[in-house]
Short mmCIF file of C-alpha atoms (C1' of nucleotides) in Angstrom, two decimals:
data_model
loop_
_atom_site.label_atom_id
_atom_site.label_comp_id
_atom_site.label_asym_id
_atom_site.label_seq_id
_atom_site.Cartn_x
_atom_site.Cartn_y
_atom_site.Cartn_z
CA MET W 1 -25.88 68.08 92.10
CA LEU W 2 -23.25 67.14 89.60
CA ASP W 3 -20.22 65.09 90.54
CA ARG W 4 -17.42 67.52 91.37
CA ARG W 5 -14.79 65.46 89.66
CA PHE W 6 -16.91 65.42 86.54
CA VAL W 7 -17.15 69.20 86.64
CA VAL W 8 -13.39 69.58 86.99
CA GLU W 9 -12.75 67.22 84.10
CA ASN W 10 -15.48 68.67 81.86
CA ALA W 11 -15.46 72.34 82.74
CA GLU W 12 -16.14 73.52 79.20
CA LEU W 13 -19.04 71.17 78.70
CA VAL W 14 -20.60 72.19 81.99
CA HIS W 15 -20.09 75.84 81.19
CA GLN W 16 -21.77 75.44 77.81
CA ASN W 17 -24.64 73.53 79.36
CA ASN W 18 -25.13 76.30 81.90
CA SER W 19 -25.36 78.94 79.24
CA ASN W 20 -27.81 76.84 77.19
CA ARG W 21 -29.95 76.72 80.30
CA GLY W 22 -29.56 80.38 81.06
CA VAL W 23 -27.78 79.70 84.34
CA LYS W 24 -24.96 81.93 85.45
CA ALA W 25 -22.48 79.97 87.52
CA ASP W 26 -18.76 80.56 87.59
CA VAL W 27 -17.59 77.13 86.54
CA HIS W 28 -13.99 78.18 86.21
CA ARG W 29 -13.89 79.51 89.72
CA LEU W 30 -15.55 76.32 90.86
CA VAL W 31 -12.85 74.25 89.20
CA GLU W 32 -10.13 76.44 90.69
CA LEU W 33 -11.57 76.18 94.19
CA GLU W 34 -12.05 72.46 93.89
CA LYS W 35 -8.42 72.00 92.89
CA GLN W 36 -7.32 74.02 95.89
CA ARG W 37 -9.63 72.02 98.07
CA ARG W 38 -8.13 68.78 96.91
CA ALA W 39 -4.60 70.00 97.54
CA ARG W 40 -5.66 70.97 101.04
CA LEU W 41 -7.29 67.59 101.54
CA LEU W 42 -4.04 65.88 100.69
CA GLU W 43 -2.32 67.98 103.31
CA VAL W 44 -4.93 67.13 105.92
CA GLU W 45 -4.59 63.45 105.14
CA GLU W 46 -0.83 63.54 105.42
CA LEU W 47 -1.04 65.25 108.82
CA ASN W 48 -3.63 62.70 109.85
CA ARG W 49 -1.35 59.91 108.83
CA ARG W 50 1.44 61.42 110.90
CA LYS W 51 -0.90 61.83 113.83
CA ASN W 52 -1.91 58.19 113.67
CA GLU W 53 1.71 57.18 113.47
CA ILE W 54 2.60 59.17 116.59
CA ALA W 55 -0.33 57.75 118.48
CA ALA W 56 0.82 54.25 117.57
CA ASN W 57 4.33 55.02 118.79
CA ILE W 58 3.03 56.32 122.09
CA LYS W 59 1.23 53.08 122.59
CA LYS W 60 4.52 51.23 122.09
CA ALA W 61 6.60 53.55 124.25
CA LYS W 62 7.52 51.96 127.54
CA THR W 63 8.52 54.86 129.77
CA GLN W 64 7.12 58.27 130.48
CA ASP W 65 10.40 59.80 129.24
CA GLU W 66 9.94 58.20 125.86
CA ARG W 67 6.31 59.12 125.76
CA GLN W 68 6.34 62.79 126.67
CA PRO W 69 8.13 64.17 123.56
CA LEU W 70 5.80 62.17 121.36
CA ILE W 71 2.76 63.53 123.15
CA ASP W 72 4.05 67.06 122.62
CA GLU W 73 4.65 66.43 118.95
CA GLY W 74 1.28 64.82 118.56
CA ARG W 75 -0.38 67.86 120.01
CA LYS W 76 1.44 70.12 117.56
CA VAL W 77 0.48 67.94 114.64
CA ARG W 78 -3.12 68.03 115.72
CA GLU W 79 -3.06 71.80 115.86
CA ARG W 80 -1.63 72.03 112.35
CA GLN W 81 -4.13 69.52 111.14
CA ASP W 82 -7.03 71.43 112.68
CA ALA W 83 -5.89 74.56 110.87
CA ALA W 84 -5.55 72.79 107.53
CA GLN W 85 -8.91 71.14 108.05
CA ALA W 86 -10.56 74.50 108.69
CA GLU W 87 -9.12 75.86 105.45
CA HIS W 88 -10.31 72.79 103.61
CA ASP W 89 -13.79 73.10 105.07
CA GLU W 90 -14.04 76.71 104.01
CA LEU W 91 -13.02 75.80 100.44
CA ASP W 92 -15.45 72.93 100.49
CA ARG W 93 -18.25 75.23 101.54
CA GLN W 94 -17.50 77.59 98.68
CA VAL W 95 -17.33 74.76 96.18
CA LEU W 96 -20.67 73.42 97.35
CA ASP W 97 -22.28 76.84 97.15
CA LEU W 98 -21.26 77.03 93.49
CA LEU W 99 -22.06 73.42 92.75
CA ARG W 100 -25.59 73.78 94.07
CA VAL W 101 -26.30 76.38 91.43
CA VAL W 102 -25.06 74.25 88.55
CA PRO W 103 -27.99 72.48 86.88
CA ASN W 104 -28.04 68.95 85.57
CA LEU W 105 -26.66 68.10 82.16
CA THR W 106 -29.17 68.07 79.33
CA HIS W 107 -30.40 65.38 76.99
CA PRO W 108 -28.78 65.98 73.58
CA GLU W 109 -32.18 65.99 71.85
CA ALA W 110 -33.82 68.53 74.14
CA PRO W 111 -34.53 71.72 72.20
CA VAL W 112 -32.02 74.46 72.91
CA GLY W 113 -33.46 77.87 73.65
CA PRO W 114 -33.86 80.47 76.33
CA GLY W 115 -37.45 79.86 77.40
CA GLU W 116 -40.77 78.20 76.78
CA GLU W 117 -41.06 79.74 73.29
CA ALA W 118 -38.40 77.24 72.30
CA ASN W 119 -40.34 74.24 73.58
CA ARG W 120 -41.04 71.68 70.89
CA GLU W 121 -44.44 70.08 70.41
CA VAL W 122 -43.83 66.39 69.88
CA ARG W 123 -47.35 65.00 69.50
CA ARG W 124 -51.01 65.41 70.25
CA GLY W 125 -53.51 63.30 72.11
CA LYS W 126 -56.30 61.21 70.61
CA HIS W 127 -58.94 63.88 71.02
CA GLN W 128 -59.31 67.11 69.10
CA PRO W 129 -60.24 70.37 70.81
CA PRO W 130 -64.05 70.57 70.83
CA GLN W 131 -65.86 72.79 68.34
CA PHE W 132 -68.52 74.64 70.26
CA THR W 133 -71.62 76.01 68.60
CA PHE W 134 -71.93 78.45 71.47
CA LYS W 135 -69.63 80.65 73.47
CA PRO W 136 -68.03 78.35 76.05
CA LEU W 137 -67.78 79.41 79.67
CA ASP W 138 -64.58 79.19 81.63
CA HIS W 139 -64.29 76.92 84.64
CA VAL W 140 -64.91 79.75 87.09
CA GLU W 141 -68.25 80.54 85.49
CA LEU W 142 -69.11 76.86 85.21
CA ALA W 143 -68.17 76.23 88.82
CA GLU W 144 -70.33 79.11 89.94
CA LYS W 145 -73.24 77.96 87.87
CA HIS W 146 -73.19 74.50 89.43
CA ASP W 147 -71.90 75.43 92.90
CA LEU W 148 -68.71 73.43 92.50
CA ILE W 149 -66.06 75.75 93.89
CA ASP W 150 -66.42 78.32 96.66
CA PHE W 151 -63.66 80.87 96.21
CA GLU W 152 -65.16 83.38 98.58
CA SER W 153 -65.17 81.05 101.56
CA GLY W 154 -61.70 79.86 100.62
CA ALA W 155 -60.44 83.42 100.74
CA GLN W 156 -62.27 84.07 104.00
CA VAL W 157 -60.75 81.06 105.71
CA ALA W 158 -57.26 80.95 104.26
CA GLY W 159 -56.85 83.86 101.86
CA HIS W 160 -56.64 84.35 98.13
CA GLY W 161 -55.62 81.22 96.27
CA PHE W 162 -57.58 78.88 98.49
CA TYR W 163 -60.98 77.42 97.73
CA PHE W 164 -63.55 74.92 98.84
CA LEU W 165 -64.44 72.20 96.39
CA LYS W 166 -68.13 71.35 96.65
CA ASN W 167 -70.65 68.87 95.36
CA GLU W 168 -69.62 67.05 92.15
CA ALA W 169 -66.20 68.72 92.22
CA VAL W 170 -65.46 66.74 95.39
CA LEU W 171 -66.56 63.51 93.74
CA LEU W 172 -64.52 64.38 90.69
CA GLU W 173 -61.41 64.89 92.80
CA LEU W 174 -61.83 61.49 94.40
CA ALA W 175 -62.74 59.87 91.09
CA LEU W 176 -59.64 61.29 89.40
CA GLN W 177 -57.44 59.94 92.16
CA LYS W 178 -58.98 56.52 91.96
CA TYR W 179 -58.87 56.47 88.18
CA ALA W 180 -55.20 57.40 88.07
CA LEU W 181 -54.22 55.03 90.85
CA ASP W 182 -56.03 52.07 89.30
CA LEU W 183 -54.35 52.68 85.98
CA LEU W 184 -50.90 52.90 87.57
CA ILE W 185 -51.35 49.98 89.95
CA ALA W 186 -52.14 47.85 86.91
CA GLU W 187 -48.80 49.05 85.48
CA GLY W 188 -46.90 47.81 88.50
CA PHE W 189 -46.67 51.06 90.44
CA THR W 190 -46.90 50.84 94.23
CA PRO W 191 -49.53 53.23 95.54
CA VAL W 192 -48.62 55.35 98.55
CA ILE W 193 -50.04 58.28 100.41
CA THR W 194 -47.10 60.36 101.50
CA PRO W 195 -46.64 62.87 104.30
CA ASP W 196 -47.64 66.38 103.32
CA LEU W 197 -44.67 67.74 105.27
CA ALA W 198 -40.97 67.15 104.82
CA ARG W 199 -37.68 68.32 106.28
CA ASP W 200 -35.49 71.04 104.82
CA GLU W 201 -32.87 68.41 104.09
CA VAL W 202 -35.21 66.38 101.92
CA LEU W 203 -36.43 69.42 100.00
CA GLN W 204 -32.87 70.41 99.26
CA GLY W 205 -31.94 66.91 98.19
CA VAL W 206 -34.76 66.85 95.70
CA GLY W 207 -33.77 70.30 94.48
CA PHE W 208 -36.22 72.66 96.17
CA ILE W 209 -35.03 75.64 98.12
CA PRO W 210 -36.99 76.17 101.32
CA ARG W 211 -36.93 79.43 103.25
CA GLY W 212 -35.32 81.68 100.63
CA GLU W 213 -36.64 85.11 99.63
CA ALA W 214 -38.31 83.80 96.47
CA THR W 215 -39.20 80.38 97.80
CA GLN W 216 -42.26 78.54 96.55
CA ILE W 217 -42.38 76.60 99.79
CA TYR W 218 -44.39 77.14 102.94
CA SER W 219 -42.32 76.44 106.04
CA ILE W 220 -43.50 75.63 109.54
CA GLU W 221 -42.16 78.05 112.08
CA ASN W 222 -39.75 76.76 114.75
CA THR W 223 -39.25 73.46 112.98
CA ASP W 224 -37.32 72.22 109.99
CA LEU W 225 -40.54 71.10 108.33
CA ASN W 226 -42.17 72.41 105.19
CA LEU W 227 -45.44 71.78 103.41
CA VAL W 228 -44.58 69.78 100.32
CA ALA W 229 -45.03 71.34 96.90
CA THR W 230 -45.36 67.90 95.33
CA ALA W 231 -45.09 64.26 96.37
CA GLU W 232 -41.90 64.20 94.32
CA ILE W 233 -40.29 65.56 97.47
CA THR W 234 -41.49 62.86 99.82
CA LEU W 235 -41.15 60.05 97.29
CA GLY W 236 -37.60 61.12 96.48
CA GLY W 237 -36.77 61.28 100.16
CA MET W 238 -38.28 57.86 100.79
CA HIS W 239 -35.05 55.99 100.03
CA ALA W 240 -32.53 58.69 100.91
CA GLY W 241 -29.28 57.26 102.23
CA LYS W 242 -30.11 53.74 101.08
CA VAL W 243 -28.32 51.22 98.94
CA LEU W 244 -30.89 49.40 96.81
CA ASP W 245 -30.50 45.97 95.23
CA ALA W 246 -30.08 46.26 91.47
CA GLU W 247 -32.50 43.35 90.91
CA LYS W 248 -35.24 45.28 92.64
CA LEU W 249 -35.00 48.20 90.23
CA PRO W 250 -36.87 49.93 88.85
CA LEU W 251 -38.92 50.92 91.88
CA LEU W 252 -42.13 52.53 90.72
CA TYR W 253 -44.38 54.51 93.04
CA CYS W 254 -47.54 56.50 92.59
CA GLY W 255 -47.98 58.82 95.52
CA VAL W 256 -50.95 60.91 96.55
CA SER W 257 -50.31 64.11 98.44
CA HIS W 258 -51.58 67.59 98.88
CA CYS W 259 -49.36 70.17 97.28
CA PHE W 260 -48.75 73.60 98.72
CA ARG W 261 -47.19 76.47 96.83
CA THR W 262 -46.75 80.06 97.87
CA GLU W 263 -46.73 81.12 94.21
CA ALA W 264 -44.55 84.04 95.25
CA GLY W 265 -44.05 86.37 92.32
CA ALA W 266 -46.84 84.74 90.36
CA ALA W 267 -49.34 87.51 91.02
CA GLY W 268 -50.56 89.08 87.81
CA ARG W 269 -49.84 86.09 85.64
CA ALA W 270 -52.82 84.71 83.82
CA SER W 271 -54.28 82.52 86.50
CA ARG W 272 -57.99 82.78 86.89
CA GLY W 273 -59.82 80.35 89.10
CA ILE W 274 -58.03 77.21 90.21
CA TYR W 275 -55.28 77.26 87.58
CA ARG W 276 -52.71 78.59 90.00
CA VAL W 277 -53.58 77.98 93.65
CA HIS W 278 -51.86 77.54 96.99
CA GLN W 279 -53.17 74.05 97.60
CA PHE W 280 -54.23 71.15 95.44
CA THR W 281 -54.11 67.37 95.38
CA LYS W 282 -51.89 65.42 93.06
CA VAL W 283 -51.13 61.83 92.14
CA GLU W 284 -47.46 61.70 91.29
CA MET W 285 -45.38 58.97 89.71
CA PHE W 286 -41.84 58.44 90.88
CA ALA W 287 -39.24 55.97 89.63
CA PHE W 288 -35.86 54.84 90.88
CA THR W 289 -34.04 53.18 87.99
CA ARG W 290 -30.68 52.03 86.77
CA PRO W 291 -28.92 54.62 84.64
CA GLU W 292 -29.38 52.69 81.42
CA GLU W 293 -33.17 52.49 81.90
CA SER W 294 -33.91 56.09 82.70
CA ASP W 295 -34.39 57.41 79.16
CA ALA W 296 -36.84 54.63 78.39
CA THR W 297 -38.60 55.14 81.71
CA LEU W 298 -39.16 58.79 80.90
CA GLU W 299 -40.88 57.75 77.67
CA ARG W 300 -42.92 55.23 79.61
CA ILE W 301 -44.06 57.73 82.21
CA CYS W 302 -44.93 60.22 79.49
CA ALA W 303 -46.92 57.53 77.68
CA LEU W 304 -48.80 56.80 80.90
CA GLU W 305 -49.68 60.47 81.27
CA CYS W 306 -51.01 60.34 77.73
CA ARG W 307 -53.09 57.30 78.61
CA VAL W 308 -54.53 59.10 81.61
CA PHE W 309 -55.64 62.06 79.52
CA ASP W 310 -56.68 60.08 76.46
CA GLY W 311 -58.79 58.01 78.82
CA LEU W 312 -60.37 61.14 80.21
CA GLY W 313 -61.11 62.26 76.67
CA ILE W 314 -59.21 65.50 77.05
CA PRO W 315 -57.33 67.02 74.12
CA TYR W 316 -53.66 67.74 74.82
CA ARG W 317 -50.29 68.18 73.26
CA VAL W 318 -46.94 66.89 74.47
CA VAL W 319 -44.10 69.35 74.68
CA ASP W 320 -40.37 68.65 74.91
CA THR W 321 -39.10 71.35 77.23
CA ALA W 322 -36.36 73.68 76.01
CA THR W 323 -33.07 74.00 77.85
CA GLY W 324 -33.85 77.45 79.22
CA ASP W 325 -37.12 76.26 80.71
CA LEU W 326 -35.81 73.15 82.47
CA GLY W 327 -35.63 73.05 86.25
CA GLY W 328 -32.19 72.50 87.78
CA PRO W 329 -32.44 68.75 88.42
CA ALA W 330 -34.10 67.83 85.10
CA TYR W 331 -32.08 66.27 82.31
CA ARG W 332 -35.10 66.15 80.08
CA LYS W 333 -38.71 67.09 80.65
CA TYR W 334 -41.99 66.52 78.84
CA ASP W 335 -45.13 68.47 79.67
CA LEU W 336 -48.67 67.63 78.72
CA GLU W 337 -50.67 70.72 77.94
CA ALA W 338 -54.41 70.21 77.90
CA TRP W 339 -56.77 72.25 75.81
CA MET W 340 -58.67 74.67 78.04
CA PRO W 341 -61.48 76.28 76.05
CA GLY W 342 -62.14 78.91 78.69
CA ARG W 343 -58.60 80.14 78.90
CA GLY W 344 -57.61 83.37 77.18
CA GLU W 345 -59.54 84.41 74.07
CA GLY W 346 -61.09 81.29 72.58
CA GLY W 347 -59.02 78.73 74.48
CA GLU W 348 -55.39 77.99 75.20
CA TRP W 349 -53.17 75.09 76.08
CA GLY W 350 -52.50 74.85 79.81
CA GLU W 351 -49.94 72.65 81.50
CA VAL W 352 -51.48 69.66 83.24
CA THR W 353 -48.55 67.31 83.75
CA SER W 354 -44.81 67.39 83.79
CA THR W 355 -42.37 64.52 83.77
CA SER W 356 -38.64 64.75 84.24
CA ASN W 357 -35.67 62.47 84.08
CA CYS W 358 -33.36 63.79 86.78
CA THR W 359 -30.66 61.18 86.08
CA ASP W 360 -28.35 60.99 89.11
CA TYR W 361 -28.68 64.66 90.03
CA GLN W 362 -31.12 64.13 92.89
CA ALA W 363 -29.72 60.74 93.84
CA ARG W 364 -26.29 62.18 94.46
CA ARG W 365 -27.59 64.71 96.97
CA LEU W 366 -30.07 62.30 98.51
CA ASP W 367 -27.42 59.57 98.51
CA ILE W 368 -29.54 56.87 96.88
CA ARG W 369 -27.42 54.16 95.36
CA TYR W 370 -27.78 50.65 94.04
CA LYS W 371 -25.57 47.63 94.08
CA ASN W 372 -25.19 44.90 91.53
CA LYS W 373 -25.18 41.48 93.09
CA GLY W 374 -21.70 40.03 93.33
CA GLU W 375 -20.07 43.24 92.19
CA LYS W 376 -17.94 45.58 94.24
CA GLY W 377 -19.02 49.15 94.84
CA THR W 378 -22.24 51.05 94.32
CA HIS W 379 -23.70 53.45 91.77
CA PHE W 380 -26.19 56.26 92.00
CA VAL W 381 -29.69 55.45 90.83
CA HIS W 382 -31.54 57.63 88.38
CA THR W 383 -34.74 59.28 89.56
CA LEU W 384 -37.74 60.31 87.51
CA ASN W 385 -40.97 61.97 88.41
CA GLY W 386 -44.16 62.66 86.53
CA THR W 387 -47.63 63.95 87.21
CA ALA W 388 -50.33 61.33 86.86
CA VAL W 389 -53.02 63.83 87.63
CA ALA W 390 -52.96 67.24 89.29
CA ILE W 391 -56.56 67.54 90.36
CA SER W 392 -57.07 71.29 90.03
CA ARG W 393 -55.73 71.51 86.50
CA ALA W 394 -57.48 68.33 85.39
CA LEU W 395 -60.71 69.71 86.81
CA ILE W 396 -60.38 72.83 84.67
CA ALA W 397 -59.85 70.74 81.56
CA ILE W 398 -62.81 68.51 82.33
CA LEU W 399 -65.27 71.27 83.16
CA GLU W 400 -64.35 73.37 80.17
CA ASN W 401 -64.13 70.63 77.55
CA TYR W 402 -67.20 68.75 78.66
CA GLN W 403 -69.60 71.68 78.86
CA GLU W 404 -72.70 71.67 76.65
CA GLU W 405 -74.86 74.32 75.17
CA ASP W 406 -77.52 74.04 77.87
CA GLY W 407 -74.83 74.79 80.48
CA SER W 408 -74.61 71.24 81.79
CA ILE W 409 -71.34 69.37 82.03
CA ARG W 410 -70.90 65.75 81.06
CA ILE W 411 -68.77 63.56 83.31
CA PRO W 412 -66.00 61.67 81.48
CA GLU W 413 -67.14 58.11 81.07
CA VAL W 414 -64.21 56.60 82.99
CA LEU W 415 -65.13 58.70 86.02
CA GLN W 416 -68.84 58.07 86.02
CA PRO W 417 -68.73 54.94 88.20
CA TRP W 418 -67.18 56.95 91.04
CA VAL W 419 -69.10 60.17 90.56
CA GLY W 420 -72.30 58.20 90.32
CA LYS W 421 -73.81 60.23 87.50
CA ALA W 422 -73.22 61.10 83.88
CA ARG W 423 -73.87 64.81 83.97
CA ILE W 424 -73.70 67.87 86.20
CA GLY W 425 -76.85 69.99 85.87
CA GLY W 426 -79.06 70.20 82.78
CA LYS W 427 -81.36 67.50 81.46
"C1'" G R 1 -46.39 66.35 126.32
"C1'" G R 2 -43.79 63.31 130.74
"C1'" A R 3 -40.39 59.05 132.13
"C1'" G R 4 -36.99 55.40 130.58
"C1'" A R 5 -34.03 52.45 126.91
"C1'" G R 6 -31.45 52.43 122.49
"C1'" G R 7 -29.22 53.84 117.47
"C1'" U R 8 -22.68 49.55 115.32
"C1'" G R 9 -21.41 46.51 108.39
"C1'" G R 10 -26.84 43.90 103.45
"C1'" C R 11 -29.41 41.82 108.25
"C1'" U R 12 -29.14 40.13 113.65
"C1'" G R 13 -25.79 41.49 117.27
"C1'" A R 14 -20.89 41.84 120.59
"C1'" G R 15 -17.79 45.61 121.83
"C1'" U R 16 -16.96 51.38 127.91
"C1'" G R 17 -9.99 55.06 125.78
"C1'" G R 18 -4.87 52.30 121.98
"C1'" U R 19 -4.33 45.33 120.34
"C1'" C R 20 -11.37 47.74 116.52
"C1'" G R 21 -13.05 48.81 110.08
"C1'" A R 22 -14.88 46.40 114.22
"C1'" A R 23 -16.35 39.38 117.41
"C1'" A R 24 -20.08 35.91 116.21
"C1'" G R 25 -24.18 34.34 113.42
"C1'" C R 26 -27.17 35.03 108.98
"C1'" G R 27 -26.93 36.37 103.94
"C1'" C R 28 -23.88 36.69 99.57
"C1'" C R 29 -19.55 34.97 96.25
"C1'" G R 30 -16.03 30.98 95.11
"C1'" G R 31 -13.87 25.88 96.06
"C1'" U R 32 -14.46 20.76 97.95
"C1'" U R 33 -18.06 17.02 98.71
"C1'" U R 34 -22.80 15.41 96.29
"C1'" G R 35 -26.81 11.19 91.26
"C1'" C R 36 -29.89 16.15 91.75
"C1'" U R 37 -31.41 19.19 95.74
"C1'" A R 38 -30.38 19.85 100.68
"C1'" A R 39 -26.70 19.36 104.29
"C1'" A R 40 -21.52 19.52 105.52
"C1'" U R 41 -16.81 21.82 104.96
"C1'" C R 42 -12.84 25.41 103.44
"C1'" G R 43 -11.86 30.31 101.76
"C1'" G R 44 -13.58 35.12 100.53
"C1'" U R 45 -17.05 39.08 101.37
"C1'" G R 46 -18.75 47.09 103.83
"C1'" A R 47 -18.62 52.08 101.69
"C1'" G R 48 -16.51 56.80 100.08
"C1'" C R 49 -12.24 59.65 98.87
"C1'" U R 50 -7.19 59.74 97.38
"C1'" C R 51 -1.86 58.43 95.42
"C1'" G R 52 -0.15 54.82 91.73
"C1'" A R 53 0.62 52.26 84.84
"C1'" A R 54 0.06 48.19 88.05
"C1'" A R 55 1.21 45.67 92.34
"C1'" G R 56 0.14 48.13 96.39
"C1'" G R 57 -0.30 52.42 99.71
"C1'" G R 58 -2.83 56.58 102.54
"C1'" C R 59 -7.25 59.16 104.69
"C1'" U R 60 -12.34 58.98 106.35
"C1'" C R 61 -16.86 56.54 108.00
"C1'" C R 62 -19.89 52.70 114.33
"C1'" G R 63 -27.35 57.97 113.45
"C1'" C R 64 -25.74 63.33 112.62
"C1'" A R 65 -22.87 67.76 114.33
"C1'" G R 66 -19.38 69.55 117.66
"C1'" G R 67 -15.92 68.89 122.02
"C1'" U R 68 -12.04 66.47 125.32
"C1'" U R 69 -7.37 63.51 124.24
"C1'" C R 70 -0.93 62.03 121.72
"C1'" G R 71 -5.06 58.51 120.58
"C1'" A R 72 -12.57 58.03 120.56
"C1'" A R 73 -17.45 53.09 118.29
"C1'" U R 74 -16.08 53.68 123.53
"C1'" C R 75 -15.83 59.96 127.52
"C1'" C R 76 -18.62 65.06 127.16
"C1'" U R 77 -22.39 68.50 124.72
"C1'" G R 78 -26.14 69.30 121.25
"C1'" U R 79 -29.40 67.26 117.73
"C1'" C R 80 -32.34 63.73 114.90
"C1'" C R 81 -34.54 59.07 114.95
"C1'" U R 82 -36.49 54.35 117.03
"C1'" C R 83 -38.66 51.46 120.97
"C1'" U R 84 -41.33 50.85 125.89
"C1'" C R 85 -44.49 52.95 129.65
"C1'" C R 86 -47.76 57.12 131.11
"C1'" G R 87 -50.84 61.19 129.46
"C1'" C R 88 -53.74 63.20 125.40
"C1'" C R 89 -56.34 62.20 121.02
"C1'" A R 90 -59.15 61.02 115.44
#
RNA sequence: GGAGAGGUGGCUGAGUGGUCGAAAGCGCCGGUUUGCUAAAUCGGUGAGCUCGAAAGGGCUCCGCAGGUUCGAAUCCUGUCCUCUCCGCCA
């Protein structure tokens, strides 16, 4: 959420930003309502002041005769105040409804454009896409060949979009987690395993919308709990309502969680196999920083994602996300897209990570602030998130890039210690 | 799941209708003292919003949301959370 005062004072800027991002929100109405709300607030405060004054006089009054008229007046003032308050609350509700739709501001260097076509490739990883001397299989065919993923049982037990990982795929999942965690722990990140469920309130604070028509979120009936779509939700909620010491920033976490997504409306989109599924495991980075460090932290997180995938030997490109393709809370976002030889005709790039600087947009709603020692007042922290490794997508990239002519699949060297072998099938 | 107890400022913790934005202690900031450190001592020290050029005002906040009242940290209702005991359980 943006600061309402900021919106009032920068209506044009906010309006322009909305249109760059393809968001329709009536900023001018928002400003108008907010001004009315403030006028009403002043009125409420004045009546409150009067009410307090009367109450103080009653306390001083000695006799019942002196007291009674004051009590009567006090009651009237309270009634007027209640009415004004109700009007204020209604205005406030309307303002918030509009404000919730307004996305974050955008980094000046982010490419401007309506959708992903406008994304800008900023660099490539160390490894080139492999040149196969044979027709490569896709991960579904490879998984079937080596009995790595059981889609049929997944569908039988939980429906389409669910799967059982089996055999080396299981070891690969665990190896990927361990690999990513070790790398991040060495970088000063605190490892955590987060809850897989979170309250409505937390989801909203982080910028997810539970329980709507088009929601991506599974909710638990008769509770205010939801299955998390990413550990970003739980990690962001971790310090909600807290005032953090400035000296302790930045706080860096790497959190492991399962991720659940309804993928409503995604049917029909190119998504064979485990590219788009209802459940997967992910190691997520999350940072709470001071405002002045957040841009640099985004670069750092992106660089770490690159290290993860360079280390795995997977070819990728880094993309600077265009305004129209940014999620509401993101100020700037980089995606890593790995080369997936089995995707489309002759291979395609497929998103494997995503890192965003959300500046103070999430912190304002989650009420996460920091305090400088010896200084009055508090400020909102900046929050950033980034995928270290989303297992299902990484698995696709590994299986498809590491396949060999005889149908076997090499295991990336960095994972071999945990998988306990160098190759799946073959020789 | 059942029974109890409790949620107060950065922390510990007092406070059962007005004198409470809230005692006291700790912490923190500044002064004095001190060879340095420590100790001692004095003073200061919550947050948000709002009016004002400033000085300085006003409003709100004692888990959260409502209610009663001229007046609520204090009474009532709901809700969330924490702790203890019992039950169940990997």
